[in-house]
Every structure is written in C-alpha cells, then in structure tokens.
Short mmCIF file of C-alpha atoms (C1' of nucleotides) in Angstrom, two decimals:
data_model
loop_
_atom_site.label_atom_id
_atom_site.label_comp_id
_atom_site.label_asym_id
_atom_site.label_seq_id
_atom_site.Cartn_x
_atom_site.Cartn_y
_atom_site.Cartn_z
CA UNK A 1 15.75 10.54 12.70
CA UNK A 2 16.67 8.44 15.66
CA UNK A 3 14.84 5.15 15.51
CA UNK A 4 14.37 5.17 19.29
CA UNK A 5 12.21 8.27 18.87
CA UNK A 6 10.43 7.27 15.70
CA UNK A 7 7.19 5.39 15.22
CA UNK A 8 8.02 2.31 13.21
CA UNK A 9 5.80 -0.61 14.21
CA UNK A 10 7.49 -3.40 12.24
CA UNK A 11 6.03 -6.88 12.34
CA UNK A 12 8.12 -9.99 12.48
CA UNK A 13 5.23 -12.10 11.27
CA UNK A 14 3.09 -11.45 8.26
CA UNK A 15 -0.52 -10.51 8.92
CA UNK A 16 -2.76 -13.14 7.41
CA UNK A 17 -4.82 -10.80 5.25
CA UNK A 18 -1.95 -9.90 2.95
CA UNK A 19 -1.44 -12.03 -0.13
CA UNK A 20 0.98 -10.26 -2.41
CA UNK A 21 4.51 -9.26 -1.56
CA UNK A 22 4.10 -5.49 -1.63
CA UNK A 23 1.10 -5.63 0.70
CA UNK A 24 2.90 -7.96 3.09
CA UNK A 25 6.01 -5.83 3.13
CA UNK A 26 4.13 -2.59 3.61
CA UNK A 27 2.36 -4.07 6.63
CA UNK A 28 5.51 -5.65 8.03
CA UNK A 29 7.56 -2.49 7.54
CA UNK A 30 5.00 -0.51 9.48
CA UNK A 31 4.05 1.68 6.50
CA UNK A 32 0.29 1.25 6.50
CA UNK A 33 -2.50 -0.04 8.65
CA UNK A 34 -5.78 -1.15 7.19
CA UNK A 35 -8.77 0.79 8.40
CA UNK A 36 -11.44 -1.06 6.44
CA UNK A 37 -11.43 -2.97 3.19
CA UNK A 38 -9.36 -1.01 0.71
CA UNK A 39 -8.85 1.95 3.04
CA UNK A 40 -5.57 2.53 4.85
CA UNK A 41 -3.89 4.77 7.35
CA UNK A 42 -0.45 5.83 6.25
CA UNK A 43 1.96 5.35 9.12
CA UNK A 44 5.05 7.58 9.25
CA UNK A 45 7.31 5.48 7.05
CA UNK A 46 4.65 4.92 4.40
CA UNK A 47 3.62 8.54 4.55
CA UNK A 48 7.19 9.63 3.88
CA UNK A 49 7.43 7.54 0.73
CA UNK A 50 4.00 8.67 -0.38
CA UNK A 51 5.11 12.29 0.00
CA UNK A 52 8.34 11.63 -1.87
CA UNK A 53 6.42 10.20 -4.79
CA UNK A 54 3.98 13.07 -4.67
CA UNK A 55 6.87 15.55 -4.72
CA UNK A 56 8.41 13.96 -7.79
CA UNK A 57 5.06 14.06 -9.56
CA UNK A 58 4.63 17.73 -8.69
CA UNK A 59 8.12 18.66 -9.82
CA UNK A 60 7.76 16.94 -13.15
CA UNK A 61 4.32 18.37 -13.78
CA UNK A 62 5.50 21.86 -13.05
CA UNK A 63 8.55 21.29 -15.22
CA UNK A 64 6.21 20.43 -18.09
CA UNK A 65 4.34 23.68 -17.58
CA UNK A 66 1.29 22.28 -15.85
CA UNK A 67 -0.35 24.24 -13.06
CA UNK A 68 -1.07 22.75 -9.63
CA UNK A 69 -4.33 23.35 -7.78
CA UNK A 70 -6.65 21.41 -5.49
CA UNK A 71 -10.25 20.38 -5.91
CA UNK A 72 -12.46 18.87 -3.21
CA UNK A 73 -13.04 15.19 -2.61
CA UNK A 74 -16.81 15.67 -2.35
CA UNK A 75 -18.62 16.79 -5.45
CA UNK A 76 -22.22 17.71 -6.20
CA UNK A 77 -24.11 15.09 -8.18
CA UNK A 78 -25.59 17.73 -10.48
CA UNK A 79 -22.27 18.21 -12.27
CA UNK A 80 -22.22 14.54 -13.07
CA UNK A 81 -25.82 14.58 -14.23
CA UNK A 82 -24.80 17.27 -16.67
CA UNK A 83 -22.14 15.11 -18.28
CA UNK A 84 -24.34 12.05 -18.16
CA UNK A 85 -21.90 10.08 -16.07
CA UNK A 86 -23.94 10.08 -12.85
CA UNK A 87 -25.78 7.01 -14.07
CA UNK A 88 -23.00 5.61 -16.23
CA UNK A 89 -20.51 5.28 -13.42
CA UNK A 90 -22.64 2.80 -11.51
CA UNK A 91 -22.04 1.24 -8.14
CA UNK A 92 -18.39 2.17 -8.12
CA UNK A 93 -19.28 5.71 -7.30
CA UNK A 94 -19.75 6.34 -3.61
CA UNK A 95 -22.92 8.40 -3.29
CA UNK A 96 -23.64 10.50 -0.24
CA UNK A 97 -26.58 12.62 0.79
CA UNK A 98 -26.00 15.71 2.87
CA UNK A 99 -28.32 17.11 5.56
CA UNK A 100 -30.26 19.09 2.99
CA UNK A 101 -30.89 15.87 1.06
CA UNK A 102 -28.63 17.01 -1.74
CA UNK A 103 -26.96 14.27 -3.69
CA UNK A 104 -23.20 14.33 -3.36
CA UNK A 105 -20.48 11.90 -4.29
CA UNK A 106 -16.92 11.16 -3.28
CA UNK A 107 -15.10 11.94 -6.51
CA UNK A 108 -13.62 9.04 -8.46
CA UNK A 109 -12.16 11.57 -10.92
CA UNK A 110 -12.58 15.25 -11.74
CA UNK A 111 -13.41 15.87 -15.39
CA UNK A 112 -16.77 17.45 -14.57
CA UNK A 113 -15.48 19.64 -11.80
CA UNK A 114 -12.53 20.97 -13.75
CA UNK A 115 -14.73 21.65 -16.74
CA UNK A 116 -17.08 23.59 -14.49
CA UNK A 117 -14.18 25.67 -13.22
CA UNK A 118 -12.92 26.23 -16.72
CA UNK A 119 -16.21 27.39 -18.19
CA UNK A 120 -16.74 29.79 -15.30
CA UNK A 121 -13.45 31.60 -15.83
CA UNK A 122 -12.12 31.04 -19.32
CA UNK A 123 -13.77 32.45 -22.38
CA UNK A 124 -11.10 33.21 -24.94
CA UNK A 125 -8.67 31.32 -27.09
CA UNK A 126 -6.07 33.72 -25.71
CA UNK A 127 -6.22 31.89 -22.37
CA UNK A 128 -5.22 28.65 -24.04
CA UNK A 129 -3.40 26.34 -23.89
CA UNK A 130 -4.01 25.54 -20.26
CA UNK A 131 -3.24 22.45 -18.22
CA UNK A 132 -4.37 22.22 -14.62
CA UNK A 133 -3.77 19.33 -12.30
CA UNK A 134 -4.11 18.29 -8.72
CA UNK A 135 -3.10 15.46 -6.43
CA UNK A 136 -6.08 14.48 -4.36
CA UNK A 137 -7.69 11.48 -2.71
CA UNK A 138 -10.21 9.64 -4.83
CA UNK A 139 -12.70 6.95 -4.01
CA UNK A 140 -13.92 4.10 -6.15
CA UNK A 141 -16.10 1.63 -4.37
CA UNK A 142 -14.52 -1.49 -5.79
CA UNK A 143 -16.57 -4.65 -5.41
CA UNK A 144 -13.54 -6.38 -4.04
CA UNK A 145 -10.57 -4.32 -3.03
CA UNK A 146 -7.35 -6.27 -2.74
CA UNK A 147 -3.59 -6.20 -2.93
CA UNK A 148 -3.23 -3.45 -0.33
CA UNK A 149 -2.70 0.01 -1.76
CA UNK A 150 -2.49 -1.40 -5.29
CA UNK A 151 -6.21 -1.71 -5.46
CA UNK A 152 -7.70 0.13 -2.59
CA UNK A 153 -10.98 1.96 -2.63
CA UNK A 154 -9.48 5.20 -1.39
CA UNK A 155 -6.38 6.17 -3.33
CA UNK A 156 -4.22 9.19 -3.98
CA UNK A 157 -4.04 10.19 -7.60
CA UNK A 158 -2.60 12.94 -9.66
CA UNK A 159 -5.10 13.93 -12.28
CA UNK A 160 -4.53 16.64 -14.85
CA UNK A 161 -6.67 18.21 -17.52
CA UNK A 162 -5.59 20.06 -20.61
CA UNK A 163 -7.68 22.61 -22.49
CA UNK A 164 -6.72 23.46 -26.04
CA UNK A 165 -8.17 25.32 -28.98
CA UNK A 166 -8.13 22.42 -31.40
CA UNK A 167 -7.20 18.83 -31.84
CA UNK A 168 -3.61 19.45 -32.87
CA UNK A 169 -2.93 21.55 -29.82
CA UNK A 170 -4.59 18.97 -27.58
CA UNK A 171 -2.50 16.20 -29.11
CA UNK A 172 0.61 18.16 -28.28
CA UNK A 173 -0.60 18.28 -24.70
CA UNK A 174 -1.07 14.53 -24.90
CA UNK A 175 2.46 14.03 -26.17
CA UNK A 176 3.85 16.42 -23.58
CA UNK A 177 2.22 14.40 -20.84
CA UNK A 178 3.65 11.20 -22.18
CA UNK A 179 7.13 12.69 -22.03
CA UNK A 180 6.65 14.09 -18.54
CA UNK A 181 5.37 10.74 -17.34
CA UNK A 182 8.41 8.94 -18.69
CA UNK A 183 10.61 11.30 -16.69
CA UNK A 184 8.45 10.95 -13.62
CA UNK A 185 8.58 7.17 -13.45
CA UNK A 186 12.28 7.01 -14.21
CA UNK A 187 13.00 9.31 -11.30
CA UNK A 188 11.22 6.81 -9.08
CA UNK A 189 13.47 4.04 -10.31
CA UNK A 190 10.71 2.47 -12.36
CA UNK A 191 10.47 1.40 -15.92
CA UNK A 192 6.89 2.15 -16.94
CA UNK A 193 6.10 1.23 -20.51
CA UNK A 194 3.47 3.21 -22.38
CA UNK A 195 1.03 0.80 -23.99
CA UNK A 196 -1.93 1.38 -26.20
CA UNK A 197 -4.98 0.95 -24.01
CA UNK A 198 -8.71 1.02 -23.76
CA UNK A 199 -10.44 4.22 -22.74
CA UNK A 200 -13.01 2.73 -20.35
CA UNK A 201 -15.48 5.05 -18.65
CA UNK A 202 -13.44 8.20 -19.33
CA UNK A 203 -14.16 7.81 -23.03
CA UNK A 204 -12.05 9.13 -25.82
CA UNK A 205 -10.09 8.42 -28.92
CA UNK A 206 -6.49 8.14 -27.94
CA UNK A 207 -5.07 6.66 -24.79
CA UNK A 208 -1.96 5.04 -23.41
CA UNK A 209 -1.49 3.25 -20.14
CA UNK A 210 1.85 3.12 -18.36
CA UNK A 211 2.68 -0.30 -17.05
CA UNK A 212 5.35 -1.55 -14.71
CA UNK A 213 6.28 -5.12 -15.45
CA UNK A 214 5.73 -7.37 -12.44
CA UNK A 215 4.54 -10.93 -12.03
CA UNK A 216 1.70 -9.81 -9.80
CA UNK A 217 0.35 -7.30 -12.29
CA UNK A 218 -3.36 -7.31 -12.96
CA UNK A 219 -3.03 -6.92 -16.73
CA UNK A 220 -1.56 -9.25 -19.27
CA UNK A 221 0.70 -7.33 -21.61
CA UNK A 222 2.30 -8.06 -24.97
CA UNK A 223 5.34 -6.19 -26.20
CA UNK A 224 8.43 -6.05 -28.33
CA UNK A 225 11.42 -6.66 -26.06
CA UNK A 226 13.28 -3.77 -27.68
CA UNK A 227 11.07 -1.42 -25.74
CA UNK A 228 12.63 -2.30 -22.41
CA UNK A 229 15.99 -1.03 -23.68
CA UNK A 230 14.61 2.49 -24.09
CA UNK A 231 15.63 5.02 -21.48
CA UNK A 232 14.50 8.59 -21.30
CA UNK A 233 17.50 9.38 -19.15
CA UNK A 234 18.75 12.86 -18.59
CA UNK A 235 17.93 14.37 -21.95
CA UNK A 236 16.89 17.99 -22.01
CA UNK A 237 13.59 18.55 -23.66
CA UNK A 238 11.67 21.66 -24.59
CA UNK A 239 8.14 20.90 -23.53
CA UNK A 240 6.85 23.67 -25.76
CA UNK A 241 8.35 22.06 -28.82
CA UNK A 242 5.74 20.09 -30.72
CA UNK A 243 8.46 18.32 -32.68
CA UNK A 244 10.53 17.28 -29.69
CA UNK A 245 7.59 15.89 -27.76
CA UNK A 246 6.29 14.15 -30.82
CA UNK A 247 9.69 12.57 -31.44
CA UNK A 248 9.80 11.14 -27.94
CA UNK A 249 6.30 9.79 -28.28
CA UNK A 250 7.22 8.16 -31.56
CA UNK A 251 10.34 6.67 -30.07
CA UNK A 252 8.52 5.16 -27.10
CA UNK A 253 5.32 4.04 -28.81
CA UNK A 254 6.40 2.84 -32.23
CA UNK A 255 7.17 -0.68 -31.06
CA UNK A 256 4.42 -3.11 -30.26
CA UNK A 257 3.23 -2.76 -26.66
CA UNK A 258 -0.37 -3.41 -25.71
CA UNK A 259 -2.51 -4.64 -22.87
CA UNK A 260 -4.85 -7.56 -23.35
CA UNK A 261 -7.71 -5.13 -24.00
CA UNK A 262 -6.20 -3.89 -27.24
CA UNK A 263 -3.97 -6.82 -28.08
CA UNK A 264 -3.97 -7.76 -31.77
CA UNK A 265 -2.44 -11.13 -32.61
CA UNK A 266 -1.93 -10.27 -36.28
CA UNK A 267 0.02 -7.12 -35.44
CA UNK A 268 1.96 -8.88 -32.69
CA UNK A 269 2.98 -11.57 -35.16
CA UNK A 270 4.89 -8.94 -37.13
CA UNK A 271 7.32 -8.57 -34.25
CA UNK A 272 10.29 -10.91 -34.74
CA UNK A 273 9.58 -14.00 -32.70
CA UNK A 274 12.70 -13.69 -30.54
CA UNK A 275 11.55 -10.27 -29.36
CA UNK A 276 7.91 -11.13 -28.59
CA UNK A 277 7.19 -10.98 -24.90
CA UNK A 278 4.12 -11.77 -22.84
CA UNK A 279 4.18 -10.62 -19.25
CA UNK A 280 2.09 -9.06 -16.54
CA UNK A 281 2.00 -5.40 -15.68
CA UNK A 282 0.79 -3.01 -13.02
CA UNK A 283 -0.94 0.04 -14.36
CA UNK A 284 0.52 3.17 -12.79
CA UNK A 285 -0.83 5.87 -15.07
CA UNK A 286 -2.92 6.64 -18.08
CA UNK A 287 -3.27 9.52 -20.49
CA UNK A 288 -6.31 10.34 -22.60
CA UNK A 289 -7.25 12.62 -25.41
CA UNK A 290 -11.02 12.78 -25.52
CA UNK A 291 -11.71 15.84 -27.62
CA UNK A 292 -14.89 17.72 -26.87
CA UNK A 293 -16.78 15.06 -24.95
CA UNK A 294 -17.07 17.09 -21.76
CA UNK A 295 -16.75 20.56 -23.18
CA UNK A 296 -19.76 20.01 -25.46
CA UNK A 297 -21.87 18.37 -22.78
CA UNK A 298 -21.08 21.09 -20.28
CA UNK A 299 -20.73 24.14 -22.46
CA UNK A 300 -17.03 24.80 -22.04
CA UNK A 301 -16.54 27.04 -25.07
CA UNK A 302 -14.16 29.85 -25.98
CA UNK A 303 -14.12 32.62 -28.54
CA UNK A 304 -12.05 31.36 -31.42
CA UNK A 305 -10.86 34.83 -32.44
CA UNK A 306 -12.94 34.72 -35.59
CA UNK A 307 -16.25 35.73 -34.13
CA UNK A 308 -17.36 32.24 -33.21
CA UNK A 309 -17.41 30.01 -30.16
CA UNK A 310 -15.92 26.55 -30.14
CA UNK A 311 -15.86 23.82 -27.53
CA UNK A 312 -12.36 23.26 -26.20
CA UNK A 313 -10.44 20.08 -26.85
CA UNK A 314 -9.52 18.29 -23.70
CA UNK A 315 -7.55 15.41 -22.36
CA UNK A 316 -7.00 13.99 -18.92
CA UNK A 317 -4.02 12.28 -17.42
CA UNK A 318 -3.62 10.30 -14.26
CA UNK A 319 -0.85 8.90 -12.12
CA UNK A 320 -1.75 6.50 -9.33
CA UNK A 321 0.34 8.01 -6.58
CA UNK A 322 -0.58 5.67 -3.71
CA UNK A 323 -0.63 2.67 -6.02
CA UNK A 324 2.95 3.47 -7.02
CA UNK A 325 4.22 2.41 -3.60
CA UNK A 326 2.91 -1.06 -4.24
CA UNK A 327 4.22 -1.07 -7.79
CA UNK A 328 7.69 0.03 -6.74
CA UNK A 329 7.87 -2.65 -4.07
CA UNK A 330 6.61 -5.31 -6.45
CA UNK A 331 9.39 -4.31 -8.82
CA UNK A 332 12.06 -3.89 -6.16
CA UNK A 333 12.32 -6.29 -3.23
CA UNK A 334 13.96 -9.52 -2.14
CA UNK A 335 13.19 -12.15 0.47
CA UNK A 336 14.44 -9.90 3.26
CA UNK A 337 12.28 -6.93 2.44
CA UNK A 338 11.90 -3.80 0.40
CA UNK A 339 14.69 -2.24 -1.68
CA UNK A 340 13.85 1.43 -2.21
CA UNK A 341 15.19 3.23 -5.25
CA UNK A 342 17.18 6.29 -4.14
CA UNK A 343 14.58 8.59 -5.68
CA UNK A 344 11.79 7.66 -3.28
CA UNK A 345 13.50 6.17 -0.24
CA UNK A 346 12.03 7.34 3.07
CA UNK A 347 15.52 7.88 4.51
CA UNK A 348 18.66 8.29 2.48
CA UNK A 349 20.68 5.86 4.53
CA UNK A 350 20.62 3.91 7.75
CA UNK A 351 23.20 4.15 10.50
CA UNK A 352 23.46 1.00 12.58
CA UNK A 353 25.11 1.27 15.96
CA UNK A 354 26.28 -2.21 16.87
CA UNK A 355 27.24 -1.38 20.43
CA UNK A 356 24.79 1.04 21.84
CA UNK A 357 26.25 2.60 24.99
CA UNK A 358 29.87 2.23 23.93
CA UNK A 359 31.32 5.72 24.10
CA UNK A 360 33.39 5.55 20.94
CA UNK A 361 30.68 3.86 18.90
CA UNK A 362 27.98 6.25 20.06
CA UNK A 363 30.22 9.21 19.25
CA UNK A 364 31.06 7.90 15.79
CA UNK A 365 27.38 7.36 15.01
CA UNK A 366 26.47 10.81 16.27
CA UNK A 367 29.18 12.37 14.10
CA UNK A 368 28.01 10.50 11.01
CA UNK A 369 24.45 11.51 11.74
CA UNK A 370 25.43 15.16 12.01
CA UNK A 371 27.53 15.17 8.85
CA UNK A 372 24.91 13.50 6.72
CA UNK A 373 22.19 15.77 8.07
CA UNK A 374 24.33 18.80 7.22
CA UNK A 375 24.37 17.63 3.62
CA UNK A 376 20.62 18.08 3.57
CA UNK A 377 20.06 14.34 3.67
CA UNK A 378 18.08 12.35 6.15
CA UNK A 379 19.64 9.32 7.84
CA UNK A 380 17.76 6.86 10.02
CA UNK A 381 19.93 6.11 13.03
CA UNK A 382 19.17 2.84 14.78
CA UNK A 383 20.14 3.77 18.32
CA UNK A 384 17.97 1.17 20.00
CA UNK A 385 19.20 -1.26 22.62
CA UNK A 386 18.96 -4.09 20.18
CA UNK A 387 21.26 -6.82 18.97
CA UNK A 388 23.00 -6.57 15.65
CA UNK A 389 20.84 -9.17 13.97
CA UNK A 390 17.65 -7.39 14.86
CA UNK A 391 18.95 -4.06 13.64
CA UNK A 392 20.11 -5.52 10.34
CA UNK A 393 16.81 -7.31 9.85
CA UNK A 394 14.87 -4.10 10.44
CA UNK A 395 17.04 -2.14 8.01
CA UNK A 396 16.72 -4.85 5.38
CA UNK A 397 12.97 -4.97 5.84
CA UNK A 398 12.34 -1.26 5.49
CA UNK A 399 14.65 -1.17 2.51
CA UNK A 400 16.91 1.86 2.89
CA UNK A 401 19.27 1.66 -0.09
CA UNK A 402 22.45 2.33 1.94
CA UNK A 403 23.52 1.31 5.41
CA UNK A 404 26.49 2.45 7.42
CA UNK A 405 27.43 -0.05 10.08
CA UNK A 406 29.40 1.20 13.05
CA UNK A 407 30.91 -1.15 15.60
CA UNK A 408 33.85 -1.29 18.00
CA UNK A 409 35.65 -3.89 15.90
CA UNK A 410 35.90 -1.70 12.78
CA UNK A 411 36.23 1.48 14.74
CA UNK A 412 39.42 0.14 16.34
CA UNK A 413 40.95 0.58 12.88
CA UNK A 414 39.08 3.81 12.24
CA UNK A 415 36.68 2.15 9.82
CA UNK A 416 32.94 1.80 9.30
CA UNK A 417 31.14 -0.33 6.75
CA UNK A 418 29.00 0.90 3.87
CA UNK A 419 26.55 -1.65 2.50
CA UNK A 420 24.33 -1.52 -0.55
CA UNK A 421 20.90 -2.92 0.13
CA UNK A 422 20.44 -3.82 -3.51
CA UNK A 423 23.65 -5.76 -4.12
CA UNK A 424 24.52 -6.64 -0.54
CA UNK A 425 28.09 -5.53 -1.22
CA UNK A 426 29.93 -4.10 1.77
CA UNK A 427 32.98 -1.94 1.84
CA UNK A 428 35.07 -0.82 4.79
CA UNK A 429 36.11 2.81 4.77
CA UNK A 430 36.65 5.76 7.03
CA UNK A 431 33.57 7.58 8.28
CA UNK A 432 34.60 10.59 6.16
CA UNK A 433 34.74 8.43 3.05
CA UNK A 434 31.32 6.96 3.86
CA UNK A 435 29.83 10.44 4.13
CA UNK A 436 31.41 11.41 0.82
CA UNK A 437 30.01 8.34 -0.87
CA UNK A 438 26.53 9.06 0.43
CA UNK A 439 26.84 12.65 -0.72
CA UNK A 440 27.98 11.51 -4.14
CA UNK A 441 25.16 8.99 -4.48
CA UNK A 442 22.58 11.68 -3.78
CA UNK A 443 24.26 14.36 -5.83
CA UNK A 444 25.24 16.49 -2.84
CA UNK A 445 28.92 16.94 -3.60
"C1'" C B 1 -23.19 -10.18 -6.37
"C1'" G B 2 -22.25 -16.00 -6.76
"C1'" G B 3 -18.86 -19.72 -4.40
"C1'" G B 4 -15.46 -20.73 -0.24
"C1'" G B 5 -12.96 -19.50 4.42
"C1'" C B 6 -11.95 -16.82 8.90
"C1'" G B 7 -13.08 -13.52 13.42
"C1'" U B 8 -9.87 -16.19 20.54
"C1'" A B 9 -3.84 -10.92 23.85
"C1'" G B 10 -0.33 -6.07 19.50
"C1'" C B 11 1.01 -10.21 15.49
"C1'" G B 12 0.76 -15.56 14.15
"C1'" C B 13 -2.16 -19.56 15.89
"C1'" A B 14 -4.39 -23.95 19.07
"C1'" G B 15 -8.83 -24.93 21.71
"C1'" U B 16 -15.02 -25.44 18.82
"C1'" C B 17 -16.53 -31.72 16.21
"C1'" U B 18 -17.41 -34.27 21.93
"C1'" G B 19 -20.18 -27.54 26.63
"C1'" G B 20 -17.14 -27.55 32.65
"C1'" U B 21 -14.53 -21.07 34.52
"C1'" A B 22 -8.90 -19.67 28.05
"C1'" G B 23 -3.74 -21.58 26.13
"C1'" C B 24 1.05 -21.63 22.91
"C1'" G B 25 4.88 -18.89 20.02
"C1'" C B 26 6.52 -14.00 18.89
"C1'" A B 27 6.16 -9.01 20.70
"C1'" U B 28 5.81 -5.90 25.51
"C1'" C B 29 7.66 -4.85 30.81
"C1'" U B 30 11.52 -6.20 35.11
"C1'" G B 31 16.15 -8.41 36.36
"C1'" U B 32 20.77 -11.08 35.24
"C1'" U B 33 24.13 -12.78 31.62
"C1'" U B 34 24.98 -11.62 26.58
"C1'" U B 35 26.21 -8.47 22.13
"C1'" G B 36 29.09 -8.07 14.00
"C1'" G B 37 22.80 -11.25 11.05
"C1'" G B 38 16.02 -11.63 14.50
"C1'" A B 39 20.27 -14.28 22.13
"C1'" A B 40 19.60 -17.27 27.04
"C1'" C B 41 17.49 -17.75 31.74
"C1'" A B 42 14.03 -16.13 35.57
"C1'" G B 43 9.73 -13.40 36.47
"C1'" A B 44 5.41 -10.07 35.10
"C1'" G B 45 1.40 -7.65 32.56
"C1'" G B 46 -2.22 -8.07 28.76
"C1'" G B 47 -8.17 -11.31 26.19
"C1'" U B 48 -16.37 -8.94 28.06
"C1'" C B 49 -13.24 -15.48 22.72
"C1'" G B 50 -16.47 -9.84 16.54
"C1'" U B 51 -21.59 -8.30 18.29
"C1'" A B 52 -26.67 -9.36 19.94
"C1'" G B 53 -30.19 -12.77 21.31
"C1'" G B 54 -31.35 -17.93 22.63
"C1'" U B 55 -30.64 -23.19 24.72
"C1'" U B 56 -28.28 -24.96 29.36
"C1'" C B 57 -26.89 -25.60 36.27
"C1'" G B 58 -22.86 -23.95 33.04
"C1'" A B 59 -21.31 -21.47 26.23
"C1'" A B 60 -15.10 -19.59 22.85
"C1'" U B 61 -17.61 -24.41 22.04
"C1'" C B 62 -24.61 -25.74 20.50
"C1'" C B 63 -28.81 -22.63 17.88
"C1'" U B 64 -30.52 -17.91 15.47
"C1'" A B 65 -29.49 -13.22 13.70
"C1'" U B 66 -26.05 -9.59 12.56
"C1'" C B 67 -21.30 -7.01 11.59
"C1'" G B 68 -16.41 -7.32 9.76
"C1'" C B 69 -12.22 -9.39 7.12
"C1'" C B 70 -9.81 -12.68 3.49
"C1'" C B 71 -9.66 -15.91 -0.99
"C1'" C B 72 -11.70 -17.55 -6.17
"C1'" G B 73 -14.96 -15.53 -10.00
"C1'" A B 74 -17.45 -11.39 -12.53
"C1'" C B 75 -15.62 -5.90 -12.24
"C1'" C B 76 -11.70 -2.24 -11.99
"C1'" A B 77 -6.64 3.00 -11.79
#
RNA sequence: CGGGGCGUAGCGCAGUCUGGUAGCGCAUCUGUUUUGGGAACAGAGGGUCGUAGGUUCGAAUCCUAUCGCCCCGACCA
C-alpha cells in the first residue's frame, strides 16, 4: 500500500479522553474512532490488525478440529427465559423490542442460541463429539466502559461450544481448547498465562482465564515465576489424543497461577518465596466446563446408544478478539508508539522514501515494493511529500516491526537501511539483501 | 448508580469568575526556500462556542432544562 493513497489519520496530539497507553496509541495511530461510549469504528489500520487476529483465531480453531459458523447478534428473549438467564444477566444485557413488541436482546454470549441449534439437529451420541464456534460482535452494556477497546460495550469475540456424551469427553474438549489457546496467543506474540478463575454468570465447575501480564491490567494476579518460562512453541500435537492434551494442560496449570478471585494465600505460600509474583493482568480469554447446565434446562439430549436419553455435557470458550489489540499494545510498545509482533502486524514492513521525487530513490523504492509484494507480503510505502523526521515518526507510531529506509546518501553506495522497530538496530545492506531478510523473517524463503 | 470534571475549528487548549460581535498552537490549502528523526517564512480557508429555552440593548460568558463525553468508586470479557 502506498501511504499517499491510504487512509491513515494519525494524530500528533493525544485526544484527551484516552487514559491508558493502548487507547492513546490506537487513537493516535488512526486505528479507531470512538462512536459513543465503548463503541468504536475500526479505521483501516485497526481493521487490518483486527482481521489478522481473527484469522489466527480461526486457523487455530480449525486446526483443533472445531467448526466455524455464524450466529446473529440479535437474539430472541424467549431463549434466555428458557435458561433462566434473562433475569439473571441484569442491566448489562441490552434489551430491544421489535415492531411486533417482541422482546429481543443484543447477545452478550451465545450458550442459549447454540444449544437451541444443537437440540434441533442433533439427537444421537454418534454425532458427538462436536465443537462449534463463531467470531461475532457482542454487546454488554457496561456501566462504565473505559480503556478503549479493552473494555468497550461492543466487542468482537470468538466463542465456542463443545458438546460431548459425558464428563470425560467434555473435559478432553476443555483440555484441547486450553492447548489451542496457548498456540493462538503465542502466534500473536503474546504470553497468556492460564489461571484458575471464577465462573461468573456463565456458571460451571471448571474454568481457566488466560491473562497477559501488563501493568494496566484490570485483575490482580498471583503466580509462580516458573510459569513465565513455559513456551508452547512449535511442538506438534495430536488434538485427538486425550493424553497429549492432558499433558499440556498439566504442564501449564500445575504451578500456582490465580486471579484475585480464586487466590488462596495458604496455597500461594507453598511456592518458594523467590518465585512468588504479584502482578496485574489483562484477561484475553476464558474456557469453561459447565456440564449439563444448559442442556438440562433446554432439553439438549441425545440417545446414549443404550436405549436412553442423556443431556449432553457442554463447555464454552471465549477469546476477546477486539480486546486483544489493546492487550498486545499494552504488552508491546515504547514511548514512540506501537511495536507490532510479526504475527499480527498490519503491514509486514515499511518503506521510507527519504527523497520523494528523486529519480533514483523513487525507482529503488518502487523496486523494493514490487519485490516484497511478489513474496506475498504487504509493505507500506511512505511516498508522501514529507520530511524524514515526519516519516520516521509515523512509522514508529504505527509500529511496523521492520522498516527499510531508502535515501540518496545510502543509494550512492548501493545500500538501503533495514531497521528493527523493537530493538532500534539498523543495518545497511543492498536492497536485494533487505528483501531476503524480510522474506526470511516472515518465512517466505 | 454515588462523587468529581469537561463540551469553544480536524486535534490540543485559552477566553466564562467581571456580558460588548471568538482567539492561540498543531493539522489543512497556496507559494518560496528547505530535505537522513515531527523545517522556516509569507499568505489563505475553516467555528450557529453540545442542544433548547430564558434574562439583557447585547450571551461562549448569567439562569433553567437537557444531551454527550471523561475520571474515581461499585460492576465487568
């Protein structure tokens, strides 16, 4: 993309409504624009990152054997009356009446709706196990939205639901989700620690929250420092293997790691003192096993193959897709702006033309642009009539992980400069070498 | 919902106390000179002062109502 043709309304000054760094940077980098409290438009740059995150979530869900679909944002109130949650959910649920005076609501989650779909079409144990998920906008009418997309009222969320014949099978689904979530967050350049959590209004017996450590996190967390050394990495895993999934779960949850809701001082005291950590975390996902809570209330039963009918065992699992943008920025920025991990960056690299209009410089930039595009990567080429300082400041602000700087001075020796946004290290090299390095970084060799 | 604050140009703000026909910086547009970390000069455009009533010869300014936004708290992915 040529910056001169793009829509990137960056702000030099910080809008006064933004308090925390991710919100400020998202506004300044022209990623979002507030529409009303806790509701945002996603401008092109923000939309691109949002889609990248969404894509990673989809890929990892599908890899784990989960099936994508899409349910509506508006739901009939009757479904929620059936489960008993219409009253339980309270003021957070946005209630709407249609022209026929039917009670509707803007879904804050989808347990009821998916259970309704399930019971309409699935009747036999032979159809199990089954895990369906979707990525859809949700609405929770927070009393006080804040922190930009980290706690908006409207938010994009992946929510998935597993249906299994018994508790053991459902717990395997639970474990499988935990593994897939570890992979998902790591691909985004995040370390998200699974912590024992509280089930809240979803209800249920077993639940873990995934937290990204950041000073601005809303939850206080307590953990054994050994846990931050764990990496899921590149390991191959058979998602159908109960043992393999279980082993990963054990590995990642055996050390002490809890939010303040479930924190237990006596247990925490058993962790060697030097490894005890108290910090703050941003919740970016949660998994639940809740058994037959919804299936019993709503009659989601299957033939068990022995002449009887049993309610299915269920769990649900969420990833806060839009919230992740804020979490990633909180975890990855400096005083100049955002630093995108390669996995989610809106553009793979920037090309900065220091002398727009200079024949040789323009040609070198155009050639770089073409080569990188041919690799299947997307560069952002700053071809504006702008001074060097302004171009650098924009690139630093929007946080592209790599920048190729092209100017007459270096070009006289046949060289361009490749700069890492994260370390600030620069290296002079030929344009060909720069293209190779970019290709290598993104696994395109 | 309790407490506090703020709505004036795209963004950041002054002006409000003490009423007199709206201003500064950045951004935008034009021109000239510049050009490796947010350039300089000259000029230009842009605001029914959140909205609606009221007081007054006259309201951004005073009064009333209302809408919106932000912060602290309770609540929450």
